[in-house]
mmCIF file of C-alpha atoms and ligand atoms in Angstrom:
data_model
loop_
_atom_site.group_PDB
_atom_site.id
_atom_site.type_symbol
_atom_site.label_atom_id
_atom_site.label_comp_id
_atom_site.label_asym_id
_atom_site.label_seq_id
_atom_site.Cartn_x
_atom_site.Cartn_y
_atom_site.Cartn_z
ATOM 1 C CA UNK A 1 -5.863 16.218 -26.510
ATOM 2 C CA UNK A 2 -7.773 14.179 -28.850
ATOM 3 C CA UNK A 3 -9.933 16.550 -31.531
ATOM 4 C CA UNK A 4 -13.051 15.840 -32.563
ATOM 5 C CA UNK A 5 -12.672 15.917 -36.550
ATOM 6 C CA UNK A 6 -15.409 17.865 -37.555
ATOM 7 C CA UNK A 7 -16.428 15.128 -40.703
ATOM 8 C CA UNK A 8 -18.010 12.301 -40.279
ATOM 9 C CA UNK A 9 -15.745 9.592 -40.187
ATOM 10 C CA UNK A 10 -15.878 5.536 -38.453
ATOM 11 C CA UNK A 11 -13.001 4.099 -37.355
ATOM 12 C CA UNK A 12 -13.369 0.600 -34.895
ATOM 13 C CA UNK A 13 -14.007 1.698 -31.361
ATOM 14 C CA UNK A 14 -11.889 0.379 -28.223
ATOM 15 C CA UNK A 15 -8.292 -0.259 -30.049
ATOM 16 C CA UNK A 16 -6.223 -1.575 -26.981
ATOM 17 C CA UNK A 17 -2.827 -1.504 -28.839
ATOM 18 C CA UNK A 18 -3.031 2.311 -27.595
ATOM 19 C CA UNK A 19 -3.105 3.794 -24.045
ATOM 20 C CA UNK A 20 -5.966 3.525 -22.356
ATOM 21 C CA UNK A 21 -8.253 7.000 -22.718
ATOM 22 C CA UNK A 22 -9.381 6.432 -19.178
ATOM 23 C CA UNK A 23 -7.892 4.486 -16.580
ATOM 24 C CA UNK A 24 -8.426 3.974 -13.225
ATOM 25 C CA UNK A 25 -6.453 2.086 -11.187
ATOM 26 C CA UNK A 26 -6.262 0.588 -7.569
ATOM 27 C CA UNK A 27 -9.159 3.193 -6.688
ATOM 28 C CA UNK A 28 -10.285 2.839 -3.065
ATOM 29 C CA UNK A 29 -12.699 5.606 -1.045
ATOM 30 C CA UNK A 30 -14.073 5.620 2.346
ATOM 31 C CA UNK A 31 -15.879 8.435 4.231
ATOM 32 C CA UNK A 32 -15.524 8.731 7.999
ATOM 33 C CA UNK A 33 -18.915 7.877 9.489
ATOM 34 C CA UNK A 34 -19.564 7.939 13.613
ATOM 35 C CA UNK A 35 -16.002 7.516 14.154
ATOM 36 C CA UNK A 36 -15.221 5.127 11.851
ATOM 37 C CA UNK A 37 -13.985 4.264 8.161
ATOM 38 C CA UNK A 38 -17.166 3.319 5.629
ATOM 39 C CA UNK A 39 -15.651 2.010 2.615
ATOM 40 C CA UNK A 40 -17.788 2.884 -0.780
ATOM 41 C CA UNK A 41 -15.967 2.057 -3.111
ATOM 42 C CA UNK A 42 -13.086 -0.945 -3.085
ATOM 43 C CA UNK A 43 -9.892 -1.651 -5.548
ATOM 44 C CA UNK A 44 -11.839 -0.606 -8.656
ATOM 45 C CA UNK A 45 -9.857 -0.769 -11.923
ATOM 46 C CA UNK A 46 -10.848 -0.588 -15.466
ATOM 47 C CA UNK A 47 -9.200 1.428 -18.656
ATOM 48 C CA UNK A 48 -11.320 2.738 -21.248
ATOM 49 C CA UNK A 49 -9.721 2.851 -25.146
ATOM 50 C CA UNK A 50 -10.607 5.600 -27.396
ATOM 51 C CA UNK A 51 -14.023 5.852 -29.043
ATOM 52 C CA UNK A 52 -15.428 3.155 -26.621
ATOM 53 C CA UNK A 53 -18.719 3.873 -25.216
ATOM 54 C CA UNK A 54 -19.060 1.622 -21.938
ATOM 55 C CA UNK A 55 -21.926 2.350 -19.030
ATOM 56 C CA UNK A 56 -21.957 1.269 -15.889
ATOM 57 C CA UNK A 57 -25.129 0.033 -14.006
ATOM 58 C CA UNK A 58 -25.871 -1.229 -10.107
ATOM 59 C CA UNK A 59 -27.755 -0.860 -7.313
ATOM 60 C CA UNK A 60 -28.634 2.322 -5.709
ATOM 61 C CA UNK A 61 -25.952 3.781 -2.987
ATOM 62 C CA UNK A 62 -23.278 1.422 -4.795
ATOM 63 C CA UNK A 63 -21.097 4.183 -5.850
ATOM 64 C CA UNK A 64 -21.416 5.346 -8.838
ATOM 65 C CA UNK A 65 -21.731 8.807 -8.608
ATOM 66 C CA UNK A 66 -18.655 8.808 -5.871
ATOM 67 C CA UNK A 67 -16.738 7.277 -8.440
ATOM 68 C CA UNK A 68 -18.080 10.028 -11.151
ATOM 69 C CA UNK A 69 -17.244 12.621 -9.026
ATOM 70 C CA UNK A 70 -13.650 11.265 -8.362
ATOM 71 C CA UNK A 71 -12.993 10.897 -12.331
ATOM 72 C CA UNK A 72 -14.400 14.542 -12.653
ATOM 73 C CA UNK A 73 -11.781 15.477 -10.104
ATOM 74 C CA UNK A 74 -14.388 17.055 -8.090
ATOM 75 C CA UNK A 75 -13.370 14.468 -5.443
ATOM 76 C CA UNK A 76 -10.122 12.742 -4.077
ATOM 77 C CA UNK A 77 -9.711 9.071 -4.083
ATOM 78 C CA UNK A 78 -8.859 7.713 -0.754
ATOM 79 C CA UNK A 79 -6.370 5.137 -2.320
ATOM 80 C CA UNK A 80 -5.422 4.471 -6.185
ATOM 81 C CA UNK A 81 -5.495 6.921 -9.161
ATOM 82 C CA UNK A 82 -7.311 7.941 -12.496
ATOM 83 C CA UNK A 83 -5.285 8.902 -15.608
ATOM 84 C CA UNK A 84 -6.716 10.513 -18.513
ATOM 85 C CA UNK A 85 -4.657 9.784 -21.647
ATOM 86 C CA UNK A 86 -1.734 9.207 -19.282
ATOM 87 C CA UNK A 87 -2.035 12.048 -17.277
ATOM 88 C CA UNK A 88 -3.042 11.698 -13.551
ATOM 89 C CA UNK A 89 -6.215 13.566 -12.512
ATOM 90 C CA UNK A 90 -5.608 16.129 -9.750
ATOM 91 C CA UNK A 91 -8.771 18.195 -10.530
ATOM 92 C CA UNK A 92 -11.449 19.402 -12.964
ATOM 93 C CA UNK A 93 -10.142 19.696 -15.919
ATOM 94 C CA UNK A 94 -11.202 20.314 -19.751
ATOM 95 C CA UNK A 95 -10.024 17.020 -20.970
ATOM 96 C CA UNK A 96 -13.268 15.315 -19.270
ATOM 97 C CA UNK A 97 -16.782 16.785 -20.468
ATOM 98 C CA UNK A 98 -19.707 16.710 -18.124
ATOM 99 C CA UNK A 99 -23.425 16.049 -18.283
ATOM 100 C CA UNK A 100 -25.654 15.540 -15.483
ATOM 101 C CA UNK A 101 -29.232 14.545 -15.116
ATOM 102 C CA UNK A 102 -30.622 17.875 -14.100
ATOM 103 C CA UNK A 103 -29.913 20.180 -16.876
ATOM 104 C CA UNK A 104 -27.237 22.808 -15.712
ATOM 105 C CA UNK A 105 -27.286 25.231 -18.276
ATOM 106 C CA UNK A 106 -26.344 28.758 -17.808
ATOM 107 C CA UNK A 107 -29.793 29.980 -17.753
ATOM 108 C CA UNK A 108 -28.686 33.474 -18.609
ATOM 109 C CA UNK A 109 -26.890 32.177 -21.545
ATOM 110 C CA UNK A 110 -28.568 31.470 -24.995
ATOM 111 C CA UNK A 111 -28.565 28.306 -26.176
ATOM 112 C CA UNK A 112 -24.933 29.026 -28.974
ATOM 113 C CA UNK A 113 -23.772 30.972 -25.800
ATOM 114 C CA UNK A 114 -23.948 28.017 -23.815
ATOM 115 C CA UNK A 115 -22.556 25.462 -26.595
ATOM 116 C CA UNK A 116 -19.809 28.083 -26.844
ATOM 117 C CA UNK A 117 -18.899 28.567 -23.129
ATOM 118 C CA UNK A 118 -16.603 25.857 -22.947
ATOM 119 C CA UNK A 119 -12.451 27.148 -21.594
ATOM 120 C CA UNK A 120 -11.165 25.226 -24.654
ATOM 121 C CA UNK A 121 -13.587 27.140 -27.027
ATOM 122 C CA UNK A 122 -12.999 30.343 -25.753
ATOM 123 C CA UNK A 123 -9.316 30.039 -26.121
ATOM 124 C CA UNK A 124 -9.982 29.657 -30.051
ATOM 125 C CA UNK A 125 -10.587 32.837 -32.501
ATOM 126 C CA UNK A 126 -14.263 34.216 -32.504
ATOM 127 C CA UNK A 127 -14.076 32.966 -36.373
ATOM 128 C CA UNK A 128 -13.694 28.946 -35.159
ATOM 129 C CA UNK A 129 -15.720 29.399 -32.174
ATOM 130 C CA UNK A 130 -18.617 30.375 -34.322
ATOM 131 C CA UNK A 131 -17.880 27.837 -36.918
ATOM 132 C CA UNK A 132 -17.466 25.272 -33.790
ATOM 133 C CA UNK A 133 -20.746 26.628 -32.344
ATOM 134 C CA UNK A 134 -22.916 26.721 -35.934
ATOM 135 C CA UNK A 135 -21.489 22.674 -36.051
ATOM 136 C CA UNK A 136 -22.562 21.689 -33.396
ATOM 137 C CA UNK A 137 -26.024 23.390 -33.059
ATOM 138 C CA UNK A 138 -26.430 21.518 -36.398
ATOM 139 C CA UNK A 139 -25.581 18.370 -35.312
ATOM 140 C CA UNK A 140 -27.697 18.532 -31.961
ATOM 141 C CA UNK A 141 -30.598 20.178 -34.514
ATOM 142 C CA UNK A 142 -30.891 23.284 -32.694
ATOM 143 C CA UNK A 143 -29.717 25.405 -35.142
ATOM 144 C CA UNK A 144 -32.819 27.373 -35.343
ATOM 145 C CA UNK A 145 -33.125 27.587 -31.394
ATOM 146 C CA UNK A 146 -29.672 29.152 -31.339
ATOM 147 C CA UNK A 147 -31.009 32.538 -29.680
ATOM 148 C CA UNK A 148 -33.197 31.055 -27.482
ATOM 149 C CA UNK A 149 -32.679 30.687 -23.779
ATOM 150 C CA UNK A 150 -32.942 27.372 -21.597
ATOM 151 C CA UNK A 151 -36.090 27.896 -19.849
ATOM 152 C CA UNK A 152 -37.364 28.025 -23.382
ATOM 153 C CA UNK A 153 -36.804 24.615 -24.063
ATOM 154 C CA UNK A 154 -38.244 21.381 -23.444
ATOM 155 C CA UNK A 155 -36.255 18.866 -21.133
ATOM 156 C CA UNK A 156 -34.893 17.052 -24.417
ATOM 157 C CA UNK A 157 -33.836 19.829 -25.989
ATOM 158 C CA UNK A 158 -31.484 21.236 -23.020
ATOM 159 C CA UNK A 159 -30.108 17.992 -23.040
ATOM 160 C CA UNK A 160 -29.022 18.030 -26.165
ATOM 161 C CA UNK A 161 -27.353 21.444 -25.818
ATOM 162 C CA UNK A 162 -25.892 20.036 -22.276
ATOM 163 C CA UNK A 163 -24.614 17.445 -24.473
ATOM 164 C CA UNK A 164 -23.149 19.629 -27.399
ATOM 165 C CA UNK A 165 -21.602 21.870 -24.454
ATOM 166 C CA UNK A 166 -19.768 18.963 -23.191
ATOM 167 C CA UNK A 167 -18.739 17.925 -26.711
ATOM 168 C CA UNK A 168 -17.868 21.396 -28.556
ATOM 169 C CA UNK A 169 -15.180 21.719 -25.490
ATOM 170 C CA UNK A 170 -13.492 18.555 -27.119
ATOM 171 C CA UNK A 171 -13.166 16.351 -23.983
ATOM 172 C CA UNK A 172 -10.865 13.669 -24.572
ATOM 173 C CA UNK A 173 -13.758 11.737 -22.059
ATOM 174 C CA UNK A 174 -17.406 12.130 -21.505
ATOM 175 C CA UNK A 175 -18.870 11.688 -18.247
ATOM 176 C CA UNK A 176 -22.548 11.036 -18.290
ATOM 177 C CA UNK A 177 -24.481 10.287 -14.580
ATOM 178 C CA UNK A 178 -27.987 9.599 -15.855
ATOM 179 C CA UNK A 179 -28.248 12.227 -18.337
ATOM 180 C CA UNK A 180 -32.001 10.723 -19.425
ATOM 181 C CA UNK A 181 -32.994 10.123 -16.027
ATOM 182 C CA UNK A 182 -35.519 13.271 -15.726
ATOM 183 C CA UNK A 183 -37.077 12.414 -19.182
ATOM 184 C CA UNK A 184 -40.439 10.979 -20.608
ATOM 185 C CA UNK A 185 -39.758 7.242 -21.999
ATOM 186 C CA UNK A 186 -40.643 8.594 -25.318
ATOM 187 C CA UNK A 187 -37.968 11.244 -24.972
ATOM 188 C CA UNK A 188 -35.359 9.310 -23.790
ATOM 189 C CA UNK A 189 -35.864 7.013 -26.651
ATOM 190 C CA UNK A 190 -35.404 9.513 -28.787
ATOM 191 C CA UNK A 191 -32.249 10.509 -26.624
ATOM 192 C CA UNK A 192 -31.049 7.480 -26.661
ATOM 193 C CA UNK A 193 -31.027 7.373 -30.470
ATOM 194 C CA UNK A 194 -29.281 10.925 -31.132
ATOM 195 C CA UNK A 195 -26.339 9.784 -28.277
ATOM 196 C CA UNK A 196 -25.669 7.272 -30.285
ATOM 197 C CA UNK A 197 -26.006 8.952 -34.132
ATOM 198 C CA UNK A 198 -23.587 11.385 -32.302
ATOM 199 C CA UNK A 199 -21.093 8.828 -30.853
ATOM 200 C CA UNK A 200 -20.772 7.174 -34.228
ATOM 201 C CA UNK A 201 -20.112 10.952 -35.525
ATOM 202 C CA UNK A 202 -17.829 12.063 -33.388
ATOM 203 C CA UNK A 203 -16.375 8.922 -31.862
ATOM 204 C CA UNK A 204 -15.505 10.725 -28.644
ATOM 205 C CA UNK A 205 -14.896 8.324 -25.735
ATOM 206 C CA UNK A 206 -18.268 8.085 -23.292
ATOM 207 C CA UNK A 207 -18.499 6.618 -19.768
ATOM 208 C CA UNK A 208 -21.808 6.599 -18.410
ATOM 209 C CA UNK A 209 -23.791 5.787 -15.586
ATOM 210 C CA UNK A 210 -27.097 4.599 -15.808
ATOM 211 C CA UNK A 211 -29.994 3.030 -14.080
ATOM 212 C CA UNK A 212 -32.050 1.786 -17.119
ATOM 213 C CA UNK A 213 -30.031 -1.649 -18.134
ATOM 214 C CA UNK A 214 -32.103 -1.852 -21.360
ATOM 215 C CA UNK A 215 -30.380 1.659 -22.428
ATOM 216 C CA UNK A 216 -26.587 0.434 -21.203
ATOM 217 C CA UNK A 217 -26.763 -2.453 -24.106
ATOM 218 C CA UNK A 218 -28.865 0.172 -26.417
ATOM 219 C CA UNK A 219 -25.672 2.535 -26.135
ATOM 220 C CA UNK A 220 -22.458 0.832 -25.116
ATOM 221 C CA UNK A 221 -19.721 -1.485 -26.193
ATOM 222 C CA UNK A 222 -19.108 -2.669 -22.831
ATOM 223 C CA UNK A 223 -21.236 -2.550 -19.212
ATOM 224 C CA UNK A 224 -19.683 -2.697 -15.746
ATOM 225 C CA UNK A 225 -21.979 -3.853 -13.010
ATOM 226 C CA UNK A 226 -21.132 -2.694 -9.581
ATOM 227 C CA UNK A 227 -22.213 -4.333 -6.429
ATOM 228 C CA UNK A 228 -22.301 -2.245 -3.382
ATOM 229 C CA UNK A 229 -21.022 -2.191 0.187
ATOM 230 C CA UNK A 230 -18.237 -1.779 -0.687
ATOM 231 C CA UNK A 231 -18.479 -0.573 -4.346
ATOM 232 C CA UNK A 232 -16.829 -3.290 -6.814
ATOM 233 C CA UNK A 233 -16.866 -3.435 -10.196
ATOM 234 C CA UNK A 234 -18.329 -7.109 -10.138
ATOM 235 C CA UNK A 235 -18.406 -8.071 -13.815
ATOM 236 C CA UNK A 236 -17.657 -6.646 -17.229
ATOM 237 C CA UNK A 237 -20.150 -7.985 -19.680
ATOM 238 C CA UNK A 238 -19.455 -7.498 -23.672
ATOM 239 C CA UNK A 239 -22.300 -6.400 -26.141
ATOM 240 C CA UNK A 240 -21.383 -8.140 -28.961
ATOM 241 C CA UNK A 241 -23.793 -6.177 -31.408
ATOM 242 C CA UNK A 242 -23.230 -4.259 -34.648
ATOM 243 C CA UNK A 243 -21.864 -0.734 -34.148
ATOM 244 C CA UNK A 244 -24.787 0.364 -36.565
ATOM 245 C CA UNK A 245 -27.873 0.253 -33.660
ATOM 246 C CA UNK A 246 -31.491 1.382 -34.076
ATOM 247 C CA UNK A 247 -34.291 0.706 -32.039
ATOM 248 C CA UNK A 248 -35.375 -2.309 -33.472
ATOM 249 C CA UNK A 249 -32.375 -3.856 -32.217
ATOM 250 C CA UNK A 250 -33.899 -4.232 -29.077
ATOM 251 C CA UNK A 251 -36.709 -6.939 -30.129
ATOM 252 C CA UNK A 252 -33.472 -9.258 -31.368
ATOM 253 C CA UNK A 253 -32.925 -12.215 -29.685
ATOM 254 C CA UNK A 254 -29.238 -11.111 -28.874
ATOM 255 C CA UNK A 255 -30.016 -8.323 -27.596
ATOM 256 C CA UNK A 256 -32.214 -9.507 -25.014
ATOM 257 C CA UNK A 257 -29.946 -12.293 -24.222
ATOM 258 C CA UNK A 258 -27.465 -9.652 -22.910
ATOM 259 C CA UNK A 259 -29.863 -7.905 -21.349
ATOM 260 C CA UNK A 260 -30.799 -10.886 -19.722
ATOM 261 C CA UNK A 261 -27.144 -11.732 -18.736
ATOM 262 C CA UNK A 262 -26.672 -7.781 -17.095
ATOM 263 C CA UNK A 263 -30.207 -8.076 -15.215
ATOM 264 C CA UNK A 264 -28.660 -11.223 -13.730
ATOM 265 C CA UNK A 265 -25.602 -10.103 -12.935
ATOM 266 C CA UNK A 266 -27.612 -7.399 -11.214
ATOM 267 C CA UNK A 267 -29.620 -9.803 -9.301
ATOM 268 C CA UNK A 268 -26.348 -12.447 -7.888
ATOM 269 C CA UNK A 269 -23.587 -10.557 -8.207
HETATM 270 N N1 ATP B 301 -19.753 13.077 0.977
HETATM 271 C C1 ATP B 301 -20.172 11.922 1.532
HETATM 272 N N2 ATP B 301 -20.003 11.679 2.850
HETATM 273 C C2 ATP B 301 -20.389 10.508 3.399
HETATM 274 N N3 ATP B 301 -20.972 9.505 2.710
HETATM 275 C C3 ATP B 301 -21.167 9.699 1.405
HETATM 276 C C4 ATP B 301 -20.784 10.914 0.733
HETATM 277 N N4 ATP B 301 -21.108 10.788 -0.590
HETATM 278 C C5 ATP B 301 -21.669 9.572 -0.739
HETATM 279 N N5 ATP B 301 -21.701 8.929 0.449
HETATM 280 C C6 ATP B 301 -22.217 7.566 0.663
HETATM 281 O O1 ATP B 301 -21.604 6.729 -0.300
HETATM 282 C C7 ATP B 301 -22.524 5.734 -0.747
HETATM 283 C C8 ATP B 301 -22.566 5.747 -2.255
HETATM 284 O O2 ATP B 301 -23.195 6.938 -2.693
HETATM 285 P P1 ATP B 301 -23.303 7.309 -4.251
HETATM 286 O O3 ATP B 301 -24.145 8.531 -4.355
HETATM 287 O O4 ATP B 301 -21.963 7.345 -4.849
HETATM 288 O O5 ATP B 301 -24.102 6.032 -4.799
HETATM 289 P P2 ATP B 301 -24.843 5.823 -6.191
HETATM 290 O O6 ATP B 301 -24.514 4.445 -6.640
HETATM 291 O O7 ATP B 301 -24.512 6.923 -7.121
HETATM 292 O O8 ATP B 301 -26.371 5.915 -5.776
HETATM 293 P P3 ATP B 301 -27.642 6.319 -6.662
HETATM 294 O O9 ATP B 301 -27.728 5.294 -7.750
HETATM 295 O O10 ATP B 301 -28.782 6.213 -5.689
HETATM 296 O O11 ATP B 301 -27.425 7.708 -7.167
HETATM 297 C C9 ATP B 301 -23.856 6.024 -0.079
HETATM 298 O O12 ATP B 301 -24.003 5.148 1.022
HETATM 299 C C10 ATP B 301 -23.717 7.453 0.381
HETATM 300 O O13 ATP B 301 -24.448 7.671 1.566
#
């Protein structure tokens, strides 16, 4: 298990002389349909290195959240395998953190109660887990909402505990499936802009799916587009832009050339 040091510290993200954080390999699902076989997702393979941030984009019904839901372990591959830091998936597990696009909070849960719910936290003394808890409420900048309950926030706001939940558990992987998708454009800018202040603190490794392709090159190192019928992971495309992002980063020429090249890819592939 990889923990999340608690400074603030940069190191250079997606080091392949290591194992692979993430890797999937081989991966093949089909789901019986009137009698027959209906392959969704074909031969997909792809490793993720530590502290890389890639997202994943494609058309509707393409597979993504099949293939979420098989790295989560909530789901069994038909054919082929995922390994987390060498270690094949056989179920849920707290190595890989969660956050989905409808806010699943524990409603009757305050807002440090849910940051602190996570198996790995509760395993530490009530001394750490407070210390883990008062972190991360200060990083997510919730510290003052730390007694309030989820249906007293706004929709940003329970994403950003959803997200501290996931992190304070110390997943060696985050899984994201659209966690912005429910949000106002301002908010999700906003979003968008704290996910990434966070990666760069914590450096925790992110895969995330993602409609918006705009917010793929905002956030990640790398994007996958899928094509669909059957599932593929069609192209890999590399966003060769400084670590260091803000918003104005998307009015630079190179960063709408990439977008450019994704939307494309989108489009033929
Ligand atoms: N449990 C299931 N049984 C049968 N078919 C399924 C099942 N789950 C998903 N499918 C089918 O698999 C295909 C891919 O679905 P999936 O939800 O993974 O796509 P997606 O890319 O996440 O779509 P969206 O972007 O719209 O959320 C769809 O055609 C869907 O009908």
């Amino acid at each position: 298990m990889t923990r999340i040091s608690l400074e603030t510290y940069t190191i250079l993200a997606g080091d392949r002389s290591k194992q692979p954080k993430l890797e999937v390999s081989s991966l093949s699902k089909s789901f019986p349909s009137q009698g027959k076989s209906f392959a969704v997702l074909q031969n997909i393979n792809f490793q993720l290195y530590e502290s890389e941030f890639v997202c994943v984009v494609g058309a509707s019904g393409c597979g993504k959240s099949t293939l979420i839901n098989i790295i989560a372990g909530l789901m069994q591959p038909t054919s082929g395998e995922v390994k987390v830091d060498g270690e094949i998936v056989l179920g849920p597990g707290p190595d890989r953190g969660m956050v989905f696009q409808n806010y699943t909070l524990y409603p009757w849960l305050t807002v440090a109660g849910n940051i602190g719910f996570g198996s790995r936290l509760r395993s530490l003394s009530a001394k750490q887990r407070n210390e883990r808890i008062a972190y991360f409420l200060d990083v997510v900048g919730l510290t003052r909402f730390a007694k309030a309950y989820p249906k007293q926030l706004s929709g940003g706001m329970k994403q950003r505990v959803a997200i501290a939940r996931a992190l304070a558990n110390e997943p060696d992987v985050l899984l994201m499936d659209e966690p912005f998708g429910a949000l106002d454009a301002q908010t999700k800018e906003q979003m968008q802009q704290f996910l990434l202040d966070l990666w760069r603190q914590t450096h925790t490794t992110i895969w995330m799916i993602t409609h918006d392709v705009e917010e793929a090159v905002f956030l990640s190192q790398r994007v996958f587009v899928m094509s669909a019928h059957p599932g593929e992971i069609k192209q890999e495309i590399l966003v060769d832009l400084p670590q260091n992002r803000d918003v104005e980063i998307k009015l630079t020429p190179e960063f709408t050339a990439i977008k450019r090249e994704v939307m494309h890819c989108l489009r033929n592939c």
